[in-house]
mmCIF file of C-alpha atoms in Angstrom:
data_model
loop_
_atom_site.group_PDB
_atom_site.id
_atom_site.type_symbol
_atom_site.label_atom_id
_atom_site.label_comp_id
_atom_site.label_asym_id
_atom_site.label_seq_id
_atom_site.Cartn_x
_atom_site.Cartn_y
_atom_site.Cartn_z
ATOM 1 C CA MET A 19 92.197 118.511 77.463
ATOM 2 C CA LEU A 20 90.981 116.503 80.432
ATOM 3 C CA PHE A 21 89.296 113.312 79.336
ATOM 4 C CA CYS A 22 88.428 109.832 80.586
ATOM 5 C CA THR A 23 87.854 106.802 78.373
ATOM 6 C CA GLN A 24 86.437 104.574 81.143
ATOM 7 C CA PRO A 25 82.700 105.260 80.506
ATOM 8 C CA PHE A 26 83.148 104.323 76.853
ATOM 9 C CA GLN A 27 84.897 100.974 77.240
ATOM 10 C CA ASN A 28 84.698 99.630 80.785
ATOM 11 C CA ILE A 29 82.255 98.231 83.343
ATOM 12 C CA GLU A 30 82.772 97.248 86.971
ATOM 13 C CA ILE A 31 80.422 95.069 89.059
ATOM 14 C CA ASP A 32 80.308 95.726 92.809
ATOM 15 C CA TRP A 33 79.315 93.671 95.886
ATOM 16 C CA ASN A 34 75.591 94.207 95.271
ATOM 17 C CA PHE A 35 75.948 93.581 91.528
ATOM 18 C CA TYR A 36 75.494 97.229 90.659
ATOM 19 C CA VAL A 37 77.374 98.204 87.520
ATOM 20 C CA TYR A 38 79.719 101.191 87.251
ATOM 21 C CA THR A 39 82.064 102.394 84.543
ATOM 22 C CA CYS A 40 84.976 102.577 86.997
ATOM 23 C CA CYS A 41 85.712 102.209 90.697
ATOM 24 C CA PRO A 42 82.630 103.379 92.662
ATOM 25 C CA PHE A 43 84.899 105.494 94.866
ATOM 26 C CA PHE A 44 86.231 107.297 91.804
ATOM 27 C CA ASN A 45 82.816 108.344 90.466
ATOM 28 C CA ASN A 46 80.963 109.024 93.715
ATOM 29 C CA HIS A 47 79.049 105.719 93.464
ATOM 30 C CA TYR A 48 77.326 106.720 90.229
ATOM 31 C CA TYR A 49 76.007 103.343 89.070
ATOM 32 C CA ILE A 50 74.569 102.710 85.597
ATOM 33 C CA GLY A 51 72.484 99.569 86.279
ATOM 34 C CA ASN A 52 72.307 96.240 88.076
ATOM 35 C CA ILE A 53 73.340 93.036 86.344
ATOM 36 C CA LEU A 54 70.852 90.903 88.304
ATOM 37 C CA ASN A 55 67.752 92.496 86.795
ATOM 38 C CA GLU A 56 68.980 94.252 83.656
ATOM 39 C CA SER A 57 70.707 92.961 80.546
ATOM 40 C CA LEU A 58 74.037 94.295 79.352
ATOM 41 C CA GLU A 59 72.198 95.831 76.384
ATOM 42 C CA GLU A 60 69.963 97.800 78.765
ATOM 43 C CA ILE A 61 72.819 98.851 81.051
ATOM 44 C CA TRP A 62 75.470 99.741 78.499
ATOM 45 C CA ASN A 63 73.474 102.572 76.920
ATOM 46 C CA SER A 64 71.132 103.421 79.798
ATOM 47 C CA GLU A 65 70.077 107.020 80.442
ATOM 48 C CA ARG A 66 72.402 107.186 83.422
ATOM 49 C CA VAL A 67 75.503 106.184 81.484
ATOM 50 C CA GLN A 68 74.573 108.502 78.605
ATOM 51 C CA LYS A 69 74.490 111.374 81.111
ATOM 52 C CA LEU A 70 77.923 110.394 82.424
ATOM 53 C CA ARG A 71 79.400 110.159 78.918
ATOM 54 C CA GLN A 72 77.907 113.505 77.931
ATOM 55 C CA ASN A 73 79.406 115.115 81.031
ATOM 56 C CA ILE A 74 82.841 113.767 80.113
ATOM 57 C CA LEU A 75 82.468 114.959 76.516
ATOM 58 C CA ASN A 76 81.521 118.412 77.846
ATOM 59 C CA GLY A 77 84.572 118.457 80.089
ATOM 60 C CA ASP A 78 82.261 118.297 83.110
ATOM 61 C CA PHE A 79 83.595 115.915 85.772
ATOM 62 C CA SER A 80 80.951 116.760 88.390
ATOM 63 C CA LEU A 81 79.937 113.097 88.670
ATOM 64 C CA CYS A 82 83.544 112.104 89.386
ATOM 65 C CA ASN A 83 85.793 112.249 92.422
ATOM 66 C CA LEU A 84 88.796 113.930 90.801
ATOM 67 C CA GLY A 85 90.784 114.011 94.029
ATOM 68 C CA THR A 86 90.892 110.217 94.184
ATOM 69 C CA CYS A 87 90.549 109.109 90.548
ATOM 70 C CA ILE A 88 93.636 107.864 88.706
ATOM 71 C CA TYR A 89 91.972 107.393 85.298
ATOM 72 C CA TYR A 90 91.202 110.872 83.983
ATOM 73 C CA LYS A 91 94.102 112.772 82.497
ATOM 74 C CA ASP A 92 95.146 115.557 80.181
ATOM 75 C CA MET A 93 95.305 113.952 76.748
ATOM 76 C CA ASP A 94 95.309 114.840 73.078
ATOM 77 C CA ILE A 95 92.208 113.049 71.867
ATOM 78 C CA ASP A 96 89.649 113.294 69.091
ATOM 79 C CA LYS A 97 86.369 113.470 71.022
ATOM 80 C CA SER A 98 84.355 113.000 67.829
ATOM 81 C CA LYS A 99 85.247 109.303 68.029
ATOM 82 C CA TYR A 100 83.305 109.027 71.291
ATOM 83 C CA ASN A 101 79.502 109.114 71.545
ATOM 84 C CA VAL A 102 76.946 108.894 74.330
ATOM 85 C CA ILE A 103 75.591 105.780 72.580
ATOM 86 C CA CYS A 104 78.286 103.105 72.317
ATOM 87 C CA SER A 105 77.754 100.389 69.719
ATOM 88 C CA ASP A 106 80.785 98.418 70.920
ATOM 89 C CA TYR A 107 80.295 96.531 74.166
ATOM 90 C CA PRO A 108 82.839 96.973 76.993
ATOM 91 C CA LYS A 109 86.295 95.627 76.301
ATOM 92 C CA THR A 110 87.207 95.482 79.967
ATOM 93 C CA VAL A 111 85.041 94.000 82.739
ATOM 94 C CA TRP A 112 85.972 94.275 86.411
ATOM 95 C CA LEU A 113 84.513 91.649 88.759
ATOM 96 C CA ASP A 114 84.543 93.220 92.220
ATOM 97 C CA TYR A 115 81.624 91.496 93.909
ATOM 98 C CA ASP A 116 83.532 88.576 95.474
ATOM 99 C CA ARG A 117 84.885 89.429 98.940
ATOM 100 C CA PHE A 118 86.193 85.996 100.008
ATOM 101 C CA CYS A 119 89.702 86.644 101.345
ATOM 102 C CA ASN A 120 92.435 84.943 103.364
ATOM 103 C CA ALA A 121 93.580 88.246 104.877
ATOM 104 C CA LYS A 122 91.772 90.672 107.165
ATOM 105 C CA CYS A 123 93.389 93.860 105.955
ATOM 106 C CA ILE A 124 92.474 96.822 108.142
ATOM 107 C CA ILE A 125 91.822 98.874 105.006
ATOM 108 C CA CYS A 126 88.861 96.872 103.738
ATOM 109 C CA ARG A 127 87.748 94.263 106.286
ATOM 110 C CA ASP A 128 87.958 93.514 109.991
ATOM 111 C CA LYS A 129 87.772 89.740 109.720
ATOM 112 C CA HIS A 130 88.534 86.879 107.389
ATOM 113 C CA ILE A 131 85.761 86.428 104.837
ATOM 114 C CA LEU A 132 86.046 82.696 104.430
ATOM 115 C CA ASN A 133 84.724 80.570 101.603
ATOM 116 C CA ASP A 134 81.078 79.827 102.362
ATOM 117 C CA LYS A 135 79.821 76.815 100.405
ATOM 118 C CA GLU A 136 76.279 78.140 100.039
ATOM 119 C CA LYS A 137 77.382 81.600 98.946
ATOM 120 C CA VAL A 138 80.015 80.242 96.576
ATOM 121 C CA GLU A 139 77.330 78.153 94.882
ATOM 122 C CA LYS A 140 75.040 81.193 94.679
ATOM 123 C CA TYR A 141 77.809 83.252 93.061
ATOM 124 C CA ASN A 142 78.558 80.442 90.618
ATOM 125 C CA GLN A 143 74.900 80.376 89.552
ATOM 126 C CA ILE A 144 74.775 84.159 89.142
ATOM 127 C CA ALA A 145 77.975 83.995 87.106
ATOM 128 C CA GLU A 146 76.561 81.389 84.729
ATOM 129 C CA LYS A 147 73.287 83.264 84.224
ATOM 130 C CA ASN A 148 74.206 86.942 84.445
ATOM 131 C CA ILE A 149 77.951 87.477 84.128
ATOM 132 C CA LEU A 150 79.657 84.944 81.879
ATOM 133 C CA PRO A 151 77.295 85.725 78.938
ATOM 134 C CA ILE A 152 78.262 89.429 78.959
ATOM 135 C CA LEU A 153 81.972 88.642 78.604
ATOM 136 C CA LYS A 154 81.742 87.512 74.969
ATOM 137 C CA SER A 155 82.941 90.908 73.693
ATOM 138 C CA ALA A 156 85.473 91.479 76.457
ATOM 139 C CA GLU A 157 89.204 91.428 75.877
ATOM 140 C CA THR A 158 90.268 91.707 79.522
ATOM 141 C CA VAL A 159 88.578 90.589 82.747
ATOM 142 C CA GLN A 160 89.724 91.826 86.122
ATOM 143 C CA VAL A 161 89.594 89.336 89.006
ATOM 144 C CA ASN A 162 89.256 90.176 91.974
ATOM 145 C CA GLY A 163 89.227 93.734 93.293
ATOM 146 C CA SER A 164 87.407 93.029 96.556
ATOM 147 C CA GLY A 165 88.769 89.710 97.775
ATOM 148 C CA GLU A 166 91.663 87.348 97.089
ATOM 149 C CA SER A 167 91.692 85.798 93.629
ATOM 150 C CA PHE A 168 93.879 82.825 94.555
ATOM 151 C CA TYR A 169 91.916 82.014 97.712
ATOM 152 C CA SER A 170 88.279 82.496 96.745
ATOM 153 C CA GLU A 171 86.686 79.305 95.431
ATOM 154 C CA HIS A 172 84.354 81.411 93.301
ATOM 155 C CA SER A 173 87.159 83.469 91.755
ATOM 156 C CA LEU A 174 89.050 80.282 90.942
ATOM 157 C CA TYR A 175 85.850 78.904 89.385
ATOM 158 C CA MET A 176 85.489 82.079 87.291
ATOM 159 C CA ILE A 177 89.068 81.944 86.052
ATOM 160 C CA LYS A 178 88.569 78.366 84.890
ATOM 161 C CA ARG A 179 85.168 79.035 83.274
ATOM 162 C CA ILE A 180 86.338 82.176 81.487
ATOM 163 C CA SER A 181 89.350 80.288 80.140
ATOM 164 C CA GLU A 182 87.059 77.509 78.888
ATOM 165 C CA LEU A 183 84.426 79.749 77.276
ATOM 166 C CA TYR A 184 86.597 82.613 76.063
ATOM 167 C CA PRO A 185 90.195 81.461 75.521
ATOM 168 C CA HIS A 186 91.028 84.826 73.917
ATOM 169 C CA ILE A 187 90.383 86.763 77.151
ATOM 170 C CA LYS A 188 93.353 88.033 79.139
ATOM 171 C CA PHE A 189 93.244 88.485 82.892
ATOM 172 C CA PHE A 190 93.946 91.487 85.107
ATOM 173 C CA ILE A 191 94.333 89.959 88.571
ATOM 174 C CA THR A 192 94.436 91.749 91.908
ATOM 175 C CA THR A 193 96.043 89.800 94.748
ATOM 176 C CA ASN A 194 97.601 90.253 98.164
ATOM 177 C CA GLY A 195 100.427 88.002 96.976
ATOM 178 C CA LEU A 196 100.237 85.429 99.775
ATOM 179 C CA LEU A 197 99.064 82.594 97.502
ATOM 180 C CA CYS A 198 100.147 84.004 94.153
ATOM 181 C CA ASN A 199 103.150 81.986 93.017
ATOM 182 C CA LYS A 200 104.435 79.929 90.118
ATOM 183 C CA GLN A 201 102.719 76.734 91.272
ATOM 184 C CA LYS A 202 99.270 78.329 91.588
ATOM 185 C CA ILE A 203 99.485 80.122 88.248
ATOM 186 C CA SER A 204 100.624 76.925 86.546
ATOM 187 C CA GLU A 205 97.788 74.906 88.114
ATOM 188 C CA LEU A 206 95.292 77.387 86.653
ATOM 189 C CA GLY A 207 96.945 77.363 83.233
ATOM 190 C CA LEU A 208 97.450 81.121 83.383
ATOM 191 C CA GLN A 209 100.900 81.272 81.828
ATOM 192 C CA GLY A 210 100.725 83.858 79.058
ATOM 193 C CA LYS A 211 97.170 84.853 80.010
ATOM 194 C CA ILE A 212 97.843 87.425 82.738
ATOM 195 C CA GLU A 213 97.950 90.855 81.148
ATOM 196 C CA LYS A 214 98.480 92.626 84.450
ATOM 197 C CA LEU A 215 99.068 91.530 88.039
ATOM 198 C CA ASN A 216 98.391 94.075 90.788
ATOM 199 C CA ILE A 217 99.872 93.089 94.126
ATOM 200 C CA SER A 218 98.541 94.961 97.153
ATOM 201 C CA VAL A 219 101.440 95.531 99.534
ATOM 202 C CA HIS A 220 100.966 98.415 101.922
ATOM 203 C CA ALA A 221 104.187 98.219 103.908
ATOM 204 C CA ALA A 222 107.946 97.985 103.552
ATOM 205 C CA THR A 223 108.550 96.317 106.906
ATOM 206 C CA GLU A 224 107.147 93.185 108.546
ATOM 207 C CA LYS A 225 105.979 95.157 111.585
ATOM 208 C CA THR A 226 103.815 97.547 109.573
ATOM 209 C CA TYR A 227 102.650 94.747 107.277
ATOM 210 C CA LYS A 228 101.277 92.878 110.315
ATOM 211 C CA LYS A 229 99.407 95.994 111.471
ATOM 212 C CA ILE A 230 97.681 96.434 108.127
ATOM 213 C CA THR A 231 97.237 93.015 106.492
ATOM 214 C CA ARG A 232 96.943 91.165 109.826
ATOM 215 C CA ALA A 233 97.553 87.779 108.179
ATOM 216 C CA GLY A 234 100.401 86.017 106.464
ATOM 217 C CA SER A 235 103.821 87.583 106.159
ATOM 218 C CA LEU A 236 105.587 90.163 104.016
ATOM 219 C CA LYS A 237 108.418 87.651 103.728
ATOM 220 C CA ILE A 238 106.095 85.163 101.995
ATOM 221 C CA VAL A 239 104.876 87.849 99.585
ATOM 222 C CA LEU A 240 108.410 88.876 98.653
ATOM 223 C CA GLU A 241 109.439 85.250 98.101
ATOM 224 C CA ASN A 242 106.442 84.822 95.762
ATOM 225 C CA ILE A 243 107.341 88.020 93.927
ATOM 226 C CA LYS A 244 110.769 86.582 93.106
ATOM 227 C CA GLN A 245 109.016 83.676 91.368
ATOM 228 C CA LEU A 246 106.631 86.037 89.574
ATOM 229 C CA LYS A 247 109.520 88.131 88.260
ATOM 230 C CA GLU A 248 111.169 84.992 86.897
ATOM 231 C CA MET A 249 107.904 84.125 85.118
ATOM 232 C CA GLN A 250 107.696 87.650 83.764
ATOM 233 C CA GLN A 251 111.202 87.351 82.323
ATOM 234 C CA LYS A 252 109.999 84.242 80.487
ATOM 235 C CA HIS A 253 106.980 86.221 79.168
ATOM 236 C CA GLU A 254 104.573 84.061 81.175
ATOM 237 C CA ILE A 255 103.197 87.130 82.982
ATOM 238 C CA GLY A 256 102.644 90.636 81.625
ATOM 239 C CA ILE A 257 102.825 93.799 83.739
ATOM 240 C CA ILE A 258 103.379 93.498 87.496
ATOM 241 C CA GLU A 259 102.484 96.483 89.690
ATOM 242 C CA PHE A 260 102.390 97.205 93.400
ATOM 243 C CA VAL A 261 99.407 98.984 94.959
ATOM 244 C CA PHE A 262 100.179 100.866 98.176
ATOM 245 C CA ILE A 263 97.241 102.501 99.999
ATOM 246 C CA VAL A 264 98.623 105.357 102.089
ATOM 247 C CA SER A 265 97.338 106.021 105.609
ATOM 248 C CA SER A 266 98.666 107.222 108.951
ATOM 249 C CA LEU A 267 99.901 103.660 109.567
ATOM 250 C CA ASN A 268 102.364 103.431 106.701
ATOM 251 C CA TYR A 269 103.138 106.864 105.200
ATOM 252 C CA LYS A 270 106.616 106.904 106.751
ATOM 253 C CA GLU A 271 107.551 103.836 104.683
ATOM 254 C CA ILE A 272 106.837 105.364 101.258
ATOM 255 C CA PRO A 273 110.526 106.110 100.466
ATOM 256 C CA MET A 274 111.602 102.721 101.839
ATOM 257 C CA PHE A 275 108.942 101.011 99.741
ATOM 258 C CA LEU A 276 110.301 102.746 96.629
ATOM 259 C CA ASP A 277 113.687 101.205 97.410
ATOM 260 C CA LEU A 278 112.001 97.810 97.699
ATOM 261 C CA ALA A 279 110.054 98.285 94.452
ATOM 262 C CA ASP A 280 113.233 99.352 92.665
ATOM 263 C CA LYS A 281 114.926 96.149 93.779
ATOM 264 C CA PHE A 282 112.270 94.156 91.926
ATOM 265 C CA LYS A 283 111.889 96.730 89.114
ATOM 266 C CA ILE A 284 108.159 96.934 89.761
ATOM 267 C CA LYS A 285 106.130 100.113 89.342
ATOM 268 C CA THR A 286 104.051 101.294 92.321
ATOM 269 C CA ILE A 287 100.658 102.994 92.445
ATOM 270 C CA PHE A 288 100.243 105.065 95.619
ATOM 271 C CA ARG A 289 96.632 105.857 96.475
ATOM 272 C CA ASP A 290 95.101 107.801 99.334
ATOM 273 C CA TYR A 291 92.907 105.867 101.725
ATOM 274 C CA VAL A 292 89.223 105.740 100.752
ATOM 275 C CA LYS A 293 86.725 105.223 103.561
ATOM 276 C CA MET A 294 85.384 101.674 103.626
ATOM 277 C CA PRO A 295 82.239 100.946 105.692
ATOM 278 C CA ASP A 296 82.118 98.399 108.510
ATOM 279 C CA THR A 297 85.854 98.475 109.176
ATOM 280 C CA GLU A 298 87.922 99.716 112.088
ATOM 281 C CA MET A 299 89.769 102.069 109.742
ATOM 282 C CA GLY A 300 86.516 103.298 108.239
ATOM 283 C CA GLU A 301 84.906 103.903 111.624
ATOM 284 C CA ASN A 302 88.005 105.837 112.760
ATOM 285 C CA TYR A 303 88.475 107.572 109.418
ATOM 286 C CA GLN A 304 89.860 110.850 110.752
ATOM 287 C CA LYS A 305 92.599 108.988 112.610
ATOM 288 C CA TYR A 306 93.898 107.239 109.494
ATOM 289 C CA TYR A 307 93.092 109.876 106.846
ATOM 290 C CA ILE A 308 96.376 111.755 107.006
ATOM 291 C CA PHE A 309 95.719 113.985 103.980
ATOM 292 C CA ASP A 310 93.731 116.605 105.889
ATOM 293 C CA GLU A 311 95.890 119.599 106.814
ATOM 294 C CA LYS A 312 94.339 119.471 110.277
ATOM 295 C CA HIS A 313 95.636 115.931 110.877
ATOM 296 C CA LYS A 314 98.343 115.878 113.536
ATOM 297 C CA ASP A 315 100.781 114.095 111.183
ATOM 298 C CA PHE A 316 100.053 116.043 107.993
ATOM 299 C CA LYS A 317 103.323 118.007 108.211
ATOM 300 C CA LYS A 318 105.202 114.755 108.762
ATOM 301 C CA LEU A 319 103.564 113.369 105.627
ATOM 302 C CA LYS A 320 104.786 116.387 103.664
ATOM 303 C CA LYS A 321 108.292 115.838 105.000
ATOM 304 C CA VAL A 322 108.203 112.198 103.899
ATOM 305 C CA LEU A 323 106.960 113.204 100.443
ATOM 306 C CA SER A 324 109.860 115.652 100.116
ATOM 307 C CA ASP A 325 112.343 112.765 100.413
ATOM 308 C CA GLU A 326 114.807 112.739 97.521
ATOM 309 C CA ARG A 327 113.823 109.173 96.616
ATOM 310 C CA LEU A 328 110.500 110.471 95.351
ATOM 311 C CA ILE A 329 112.507 112.404 92.780
ATOM 312 C CA LYS A 330 115.025 109.636 92.148
ATOM 313 C CA TYR A 331 112.272 107.107 91.378
ATOM 314 C CA LYS A 332 109.832 109.540 89.731
ATOM 315 C CA ASP A 333 109.399 107.318 86.663
ATOM 316 C CA GLN A 334 108.756 104.212 88.755
ATOM 317 C CA TYR A 335 105.566 105.217 90.541
ATOM 318 C CA LEU A 336 102.205 106.927 90.118
ATOM 319 C CA MET A 337 100.243 108.812 92.760
ATOM 320 C CA SER A 338 96.618 109.806 93.099
ATOM 321 C CA PRO A 339 95.989 113.490 92.285
ATOM 322 C CA LEU A 340 95.664 114.348 95.972
ATOM 323 C CA LEU A 341 98.949 112.693 96.913
ATOM 324 C CA SER A 342 100.668 114.223 93.885
ATOM 325 C CA LYS A 343 99.634 117.711 94.949
ATOM 326 C CA ILE A 344 100.866 117.224 98.508
ATOM 327 C CA ARG A 345 104.156 115.815 97.170
ATOM 328 C CA ASP A 346 104.616 118.698 94.721
ATOM 329 C CA ASP A 347 103.918 121.281 97.431
ATOM 330 C CA ALA A 348 106.358 119.525 99.760
ATOM 331 C CA GLN A 349 109.089 119.394 97.125
ATOM 332 C CA LYS A 350 108.567 123.067 96.284
ATOM 333 C CA GLU A 351 108.741 124.134 99.928
ATOM 334 C CA LYS A 352 111.915 122.121 100.351
ATOM 335 C CA LEU A 353 113.588 123.841 97.394
ATOM 336 C CA GLU A 354 112.478 127.424 98.071
ATOM 337 C CA PRO A 355 114.859 128.150 100.986
ATOM 338 C CA PHE A 356 117.810 126.939 98.900
ATOM 339 C CA SER A 357 116.718 129.102 95.967
ATOM 340 C CA ILE A 358 116.544 132.201 98.177
ATOM 341 C CA LYS A 359 119.944 131.380 99.638
ATOM 342 C CA ARG A 360 121.491 130.972 96.191
ATOM 343 C CA LEU A 361 119.978 134.291 95.085
ATOM 344 C CA PHE A 362 121.354 135.990 98.204
ATOM 345 C CA ASN A 363 124.856 134.574 97.616
ATOM 346 C CA ILE A 364 124.831 135.717 94.000
ATOM 347 C CA LYS A 365 123.989 139.294 95.066
ATOM 348 C CA ILE A 366 126.771 139.312 97.659
ATOM 349 C CA LYS A 367 129.256 137.999 95.083
ATOM 350 C CA HIS A 368 128.451 140.787 92.655
#
């Protein structure tokens, strides 16, 4: 049966400190509270989250964006263990409100969002009052889904404070990889504390990387990844994954990127582009959103997704439901002519 465990064990805090049970883009921005004016106790079993949980228990995903979501799946699960009222507080907390970043990736921002002393101090105060106290029951904290963890002064502050207050907590860190290396991880004392490291790399070539990330260099990222793999081999880092957001700018490099990921033995998550406000890509959404059959390059996308490397590396990547469907259709269309030909040859032979 289709099921999702996110509403029963996870919370995510966005830029305006609204609380969700997963990525706002995955559940159509269905928030369950706001951490600035409500306690975790009030939010965690609010009427809104009870409605969401009941929908999931009923097999009703109307509050979710199933085309984009990567969390729900067909699973054999005992639903009687899940209730609309959860006595256990969230085990995983995602901190996505901090947008300070050293890149100006076309996907999510049009300019550098530099460390602002006044705002950093404000975030630090909010963290001490509203966020750090709710982490006492958490097992994993995700830092930082909206900015750059190893650049943001606030994110670095949070990593240090969480380590001090809750030494049992493991980290799930999202990074663009430009500053994520052995030296930085060692300075933060994160050896053995990173459960998962997601590295956003949306290109297989330097030329495309420059178009999308618009800062730094793919060469620097790959050099850092070599160090990270060495740390992983020493069990100083847990899982390492690539995140590749597909758009009209980079879809041609999907097979090439799989070759690159195979070289490092790193799994890749391919996701379709989600419209982000106040960005050049968001304002020109139809140009970059290649998944519409009416898009001028949609057929080219299908051809790319029929590449044999997507079969060769099938166990080394995941795709959003929408991308998976397009890939499956493309693979089927590629095979059908050969199947008809084989059938025709068999008839002639007999």
